[in-house]
């Protein structure tokens, strides 16, 4: 059994590879400044809002969105100074601090509109969710700037919350309808190492789903009906039963991910075997029954969440950006419980596809829903009444380095590639690791060590499941990859010296994927993948009615081609397909004719779709 | 332009071929007697019911179901005497007659429960629908027995209805929420040739969809809300607009079919070009955008009717037996407007597949919904709260001969094959036609003429669109089929003599069908057809997990085999397919491996599914 791993914080990781560097720079230069303007224009940055109570839900969640923006901006400041941005960040942090009530309560909407109603509707009012994002913002701001403007009010607010909630006679035994604070408190604990923060996180996790149900109790106390609320079921909030008894993914997907991630944190911090088992069951359920080939989850538009197993419609997919990001965050935490590529393969898949698709190439527009087929009407937006897809992808890209590595006392594990370096401490020894590659465009990855002194430790290098035939060399000498594979990680244990070099070669073949037979939406279809990237066909590359009539018969020639003219240089896939004749006349059914004209078609990575002119898009292509 | 055709009544057709004879005999011997017992057990045959008002809708429609049973029983009596059955029929007809009110009103539920509320809720109460089926029963009973027990009360009731509805000051300008009386009145007119019957049918058709909406007017008069009713929209009743302006199929499918059929009748009887155009548009919409490969329609369970174009889910299909029968009835009437195989091909498809599947092989059980895939849980029933699937299929099979032929002054058209004979009048000459074949199991069809005297007329023989390469011989001499094809009918115009023989050979190849690319539920799949029969795979013929993992790659060997051990002798299809390995492990997606073991599998005609042990069933088989 390996010792427990801890993820290496993004601040200790320098991402230099072309793929992610470009995304990080775009977020810093374009996304974060524009989001500030857009949030301001929507009235969400006014220090003390005086809204009508009936205003959109988003105003109730304003502190959450402010918090997420502050988090992204702080990450950006941490990796690159920017006085103008720093001023905005500090002003906003100061305004939040100024709004705090004497007893520590800090929710700007509630304070301005209905302070007497605070904590009376945990189910719907999202105060604890907003608090969670203030906590995350406070941590990020403090870590980025060293200033205590926001972290001090946050710590005071956390004390207020700890005093308010619990099993004491004067306390409310509640928890939030929308999860978030649990994850934030676990993170706060990793900074403060103050048990009270972990205890409070544990309280919220453990309390969830108890009966009689707190949401009923508080509804009765308000004089409300207990049945009428947005989510309609407690499954929607994953509060239908105690979390350790949850083994099937239900309800709203973004909420579920935040909770499952917090459960994984808690299982790791507390060594809680029952929580770990629940996490493992839920992971298997989500990834083997509810996940798109892009890593998207939450297929159903009805609840923006989980529907029936294997029900994964393409054009009608909800597959929200934030839910995908949540799955990556959860996977990152599962990796601290077990170093197993079943977690990191999904984490990578999600980050490179379902999550990244949410951000336009120019960093100015977003997708909230991420369908796998489109008719040209699904377009990116600059602002959305539910803007979390925007703020979530910004903070995720700005801290992407935090997904790359983890370490324990025995060594260092590399989960993601793409050009990065880190310095960390393994069993008391400082280890510097530099990875250079043009991944994911190219599969040749070079890792070089920079050590205080020669020492024995293990380097675990993820060999993705798709990389069949991967090879590796240490200082030029071949390594038996399959013989040294531990749960999908190439485990290289030896006495390492400064300058030691490992070259990992991952074959970047174009792969035809098939879906489990129960996925009706993918029956008779294939999807193309190369490395971690899933590809799609767009009309702009395949004009006319090519995309909607495209067939890729089994055995079609597939190839990859460097396209420096597209998106600053990518690898596209070319395929010899068939464009079916549109000769159905007035009938619906016709004998198989094999009619169609051969066509060489081009697929681009899914994360780049919807950035050029509107048109059809397709991931799962019919094979007949 | 061909002269208008009239369908030859079933009573003038003797069906002798093995396929339909067996179904007719089964309905006579088993279905009709059991339905009587089952309807009686459900309390629907009590002469004057005294039910609570809140009872199931079916009790309000009881006269309709009694009428349909009387119709089927009368058809059966017409083709084969049965004193026991005749006694039941006469008793029931007499009981209906006895229930009639002095002013002619005749609805047994309403009379017993709320006579003062008659005609106050045409939208929901189905009085006019029930009246329509009493009319059809009256006609069938009179034609079968020559007795006036039922037809006289029916004629009196029709007079009462004609006096009640119309534009006069004392009249109600309404029409029924559930159509039916229009078709029945057109049929009555063809018997009585009394213009008042056609005028009343025309009134109900023309009135439909006028604004202000009669259903609103009567709701206000009752003091009810106008918005709250079962169908929720007037599209549900096809009363959203005037019928001549209806060009897209909407709402409940069984209702729509009854109305479209009546529209076709009216277009034919009145030479109404606008009505004919509406019928043609609706036909194109239904058959090219809303029809299953089995001929089933009304895909959506939400409204038991039409959903979005091309939205034809397999396992979730509603595809009601009664709606399919309605489509065949409509097609039969379209053939009187234009002799065109686009109507008869669909009519045949429906009768041999979507409709006939509704009746179990032993004639004792039914399907109301007819899905194209099943997991073993969709089972036939002996009784259903909405039993119209049972009574409709009984009366349809009992009168199947009525779909076979039509005639005009220039000749005789043959739409269906399967062993039958008729004597009809063409331009004043009696023509006898005998068709012998083992169709649909075999494609060799022999037609022999028996004439009063030699004379010139045309014999039109349908050459189904699927019968590519059909050939024909007259008295042994070859005929140029394609050169003499008129809208899909082989037109043989000549001086015919008694004993002249035409042999039509329809190639009975096993055909792989593909669906229009917009039918997502059939993408990458194929369905097998042989002659007019669509086939399906059942677990009972293909044990284990074969059906759910079956793949029929393009080019698979397909063959047909005579199976005397199944259902009294059928032709089954054998195919060399592949059973995919169930090796998805814990993942959802996997590189295409082509894994699977070859298997020779057996398909049976779709209409026979669900008659043996429960298991999976599949029509559209994945090709990859």
mmCIF file of C-alpha atoms in Angstrom, chain A residues 284 286-294 310 312 340 342 468 511-517 519-520 522-526 548-549 554-555 580-582 584-593 620-624, chain B residues 284 286-294 310 312 340 342 468 511-517 519-520 522-526 548-549 554-555 580-582 584-593 620-624:
data_model
loop_
_atom_site.group_PDB
_atom_site.id
_atom_site.type_symbol
_atom_site.label_atom_id
_atom_site.label_comp_id
_atom_site.label_asym_id
_atom_site.label_seq_id
_atom_site.Cartn_x
_atom_site.Cartn_y
_atom_site.Cartn_z
ATOM 1 C CA UNK A 284 -17.407 3.893 -10.827
ATOM 2 C CA UNK A 286 -20.245 8.299 -12.784
ATOM 3 C CA UNK A 287 -17.420 7.228 -15.077
ATOM 4 C CA UNK A 288 -18.817 3.885 -16.241
ATOM 5 C CA UNK A 289 -22.482 4.829 -16.635
ATOM 6 C CA UNK A 290 -22.902 8.588 -16.836
ATOM 7 C CA UNK A 291 -19.891 10.089 -18.619
ATOM 8 C CA UNK A 292 -19.612 11.323 -22.181
ATOM 9 C CA UNK A 293 -16.596 10.335 -24.246
ATOM 10 C CA UNK A 294 -15.415 13.934 -23.767
ATOM 11 C CA UNK A 310 -26.149 5.184 -20.242
ATOM 12 C CA UNK A 312 -26.156 10.149 -22.981
ATOM 13 C CA UNK A 340 -4.458 4.882 -9.995
ATOM 14 C CA UNK A 342 -8.478 5.323 -13.504
ATOM 15 C CA UNK A 468 -0.752 1.167 -25.753
ATOM 16 C CA UNK A 511 -7.962 5.729 -32.276
ATOM 17 C CA UNK A 512 -11.515 4.836 -33.227
ATOM 18 C CA UNK A 513 -13.581 4.594 -30.075
ATOM 19 C CA UNK A 514 -16.749 2.600 -29.589
ATOM 20 C CA UNK A 515 -19.206 3.063 -26.747
ATOM 21 C CA UNK A 516 -20.658 0.438 -24.441
ATOM 22 C CA UNK A 517 -23.629 -1.173 -26.243
ATOM 23 C CA UNK A 519 -25.185 3.838 -24.870
ATOM 24 C CA UNK A 520 -27.930 4.026 -27.489
ATOM 25 C CA UNK A 522 -23.536 6.060 -29.835
ATOM 26 C CA UNK A 523 -24.725 2.789 -31.369
ATOM 27 C CA UNK A 524 -23.266 2.243 -34.819
ATOM 28 C CA UNK A 525 -21.068 5.301 -34.368
ATOM 29 C CA UNK A 526 -17.428 5.938 -33.728
ATOM 30 C CA UNK A 548 -24.669 15.730 -41.280
ATOM 31 C CA UNK A 549 -24.236 13.023 -43.932
ATOM 32 C CA UNK A 554 -14.939 0.541 -40.302
ATOM 33 C CA UNK A 555 -11.425 0.470 -41.690
ATOM 34 C CA UNK A 580 -24.053 9.710 -47.944
ATOM 35 C CA UNK A 581 -26.284 10.812 -50.781
ATOM 36 C CA UNK A 582 -29.282 12.717 -49.599
ATOM 37 C CA UNK A 584 -34.357 9.599 -49.494
ATOM 38 C CA UNK A 585 -37.034 11.145 -51.660
ATOM 39 C CA UNK A 586 -40.370 10.984 -49.913
ATOM 40 C CA UNK A 587 -39.606 7.877 -47.942
ATOM 41 C CA UNK A 588 -38.093 7.258 -44.562
ATOM 42 C CA UNK A 589 -36.618 3.817 -45.209
ATOM 43 C CA UNK A 590 -34.699 2.446 -48.091
ATOM 44 C CA UNK A 591 -32.788 -0.700 -48.931
ATOM 45 C CA UNK A 592 -29.140 -0.401 -48.084
ATOM 46 C CA UNK A 593 -27.483 0.903 -51.185
ATOM 47 C CA UNK A 620 -19.990 10.410 -32.776
ATOM 48 C CA UNK A 621 -19.928 9.677 -36.489
ATOM 49 C CA UNK A 622 -22.101 6.925 -37.993
ATOM 50 C CA UNK A 623 -20.090 4.009 -39.328
ATOM 51 C CA UNK A 624 -22.739 2.812 -41.797
ATOM 52 C CA UNK B 284 -46.451 12.891 -46.742
ATOM 53 C CA UNK B 286 -46.903 11.126 -41.455
ATOM 54 C CA UNK B 287 -45.196 8.602 -43.722
ATOM 55 C CA UNK B 288 -41.956 10.497 -44.401
ATOM 56 C CA UNK B 289 -41.329 11.972 -40.957
ATOM 57 C CA UNK B 290 -43.344 10.137 -38.313
ATOM 58 C CA UNK B 291 -43.620 6.474 -39.270
ATOM 59 C CA UNK B 292 -41.703 3.504 -37.913
ATOM 60 C CA UNK B 293 -40.267 0.956 -40.305
ATOM 61 C CA UNK B 294 -43.083 -1.337 -39.142
ATOM 62 C CA UNK B 310 -37.898 11.823 -37.126
ATOM 63 C CA UNK B 312 -38.790 7.577 -33.465
ATOM 64 C CA UNK B 340 -50.816 5.074 -56.168
ATOM 65 C CA UNK B 342 -47.430 5.119 -52.027
ATOM 66 C CA UNK B 468 -37.457 -4.737 -57.508
ATOM 67 C CA UNK B 511 -33.497 -6.696 -47.783
ATOM 68 C CA UNK B 512 -31.374 -4.668 -45.379
ATOM 69 C CA UNK B 513 -33.118 -1.386 -44.707
ATOM 70 C CA UNK B 514 -31.514 1.864 -43.625
ATOM 71 C CA UNK B 515 -33.372 4.814 -42.159
ATOM 72 C CA UNK B 516 -33.194 8.452 -43.176
ATOM 73 C CA UNK B 517 -30.135 9.983 -41.464
ATOM 74 C CA UNK B 519 -33.795 9.153 -37.566
ATOM 75 C CA UNK B 520 -31.240 9.122 -34.774
ATOM 76 C CA UNK B 522 -31.728 3.994 -36.325
ATOM 77 C CA UNK B 523 -28.311 5.495 -37.037
ATOM 78 C CA UNK B 524 -25.722 2.826 -37.673
ATOM 79 C CA UNK B 525 -28.429 0.170 -37.587
ATOM 80 C CA UNK B 526 -30.205 -1.969 -40.125
ATOM 81 C CA UNK B 548 -28.565 -7.273 -26.941
ATOM 82 C CA UNK B 549 -25.034 -7.733 -28.267
ATOM 83 C CA UNK B 554 -22.572 -4.641 -43.742
ATOM 84 C CA UNK B 555 -22.322 -7.555 -46.117
ATOM 85 C CA UNK B 580 -20.025 -8.536 -29.463
ATOM 86 C CA UNK B 581 -18.004 -9.509 -26.434
ATOM 87 C CA UNK B 582 -19.289 -7.986 -23.278
ATOM 88 C CA UNK B 584 -16.246 -3.238 -21.384
ATOM 89 C CA UNK B 585 -14.857 -3.775 -17.917
ATOM 90 C CA UNK B 586 -15.284 -0.651 -15.848
ATOM 91 C CA UNK B 587 -15.125 1.745 -18.775
ATOM 92 C CA UNK B 588 -17.702 3.188 -21.110
ATOM 93 C CA UNK B 589 -15.493 3.677 -24.156
ATOM 94 C CA UNK B 590 -12.939 1.494 -25.771
ATOM 95 C CA UNK B 591 -10.846 1.488 -28.913
ATOM 96 C CA UNK B 592 -12.568 -0.314 -31.726
ATOM 97 C CA UNK B 593 -11.424 -3.881 -31.501
ATOM 98 C CA UNK B 620 -32.999 -2.196 -35.685
ATOM 99 C CA UNK B 621 -29.734 -4.082 -35.300
ATOM 100 C CA UNK B 622 -26.398 -2.252 -34.984
ATOM 101 C CA UNK B 623 -24.130 -2.754 -37.966
ATOM 102 C CA UNK B 624 -20.875 -2.026 -36.112
#
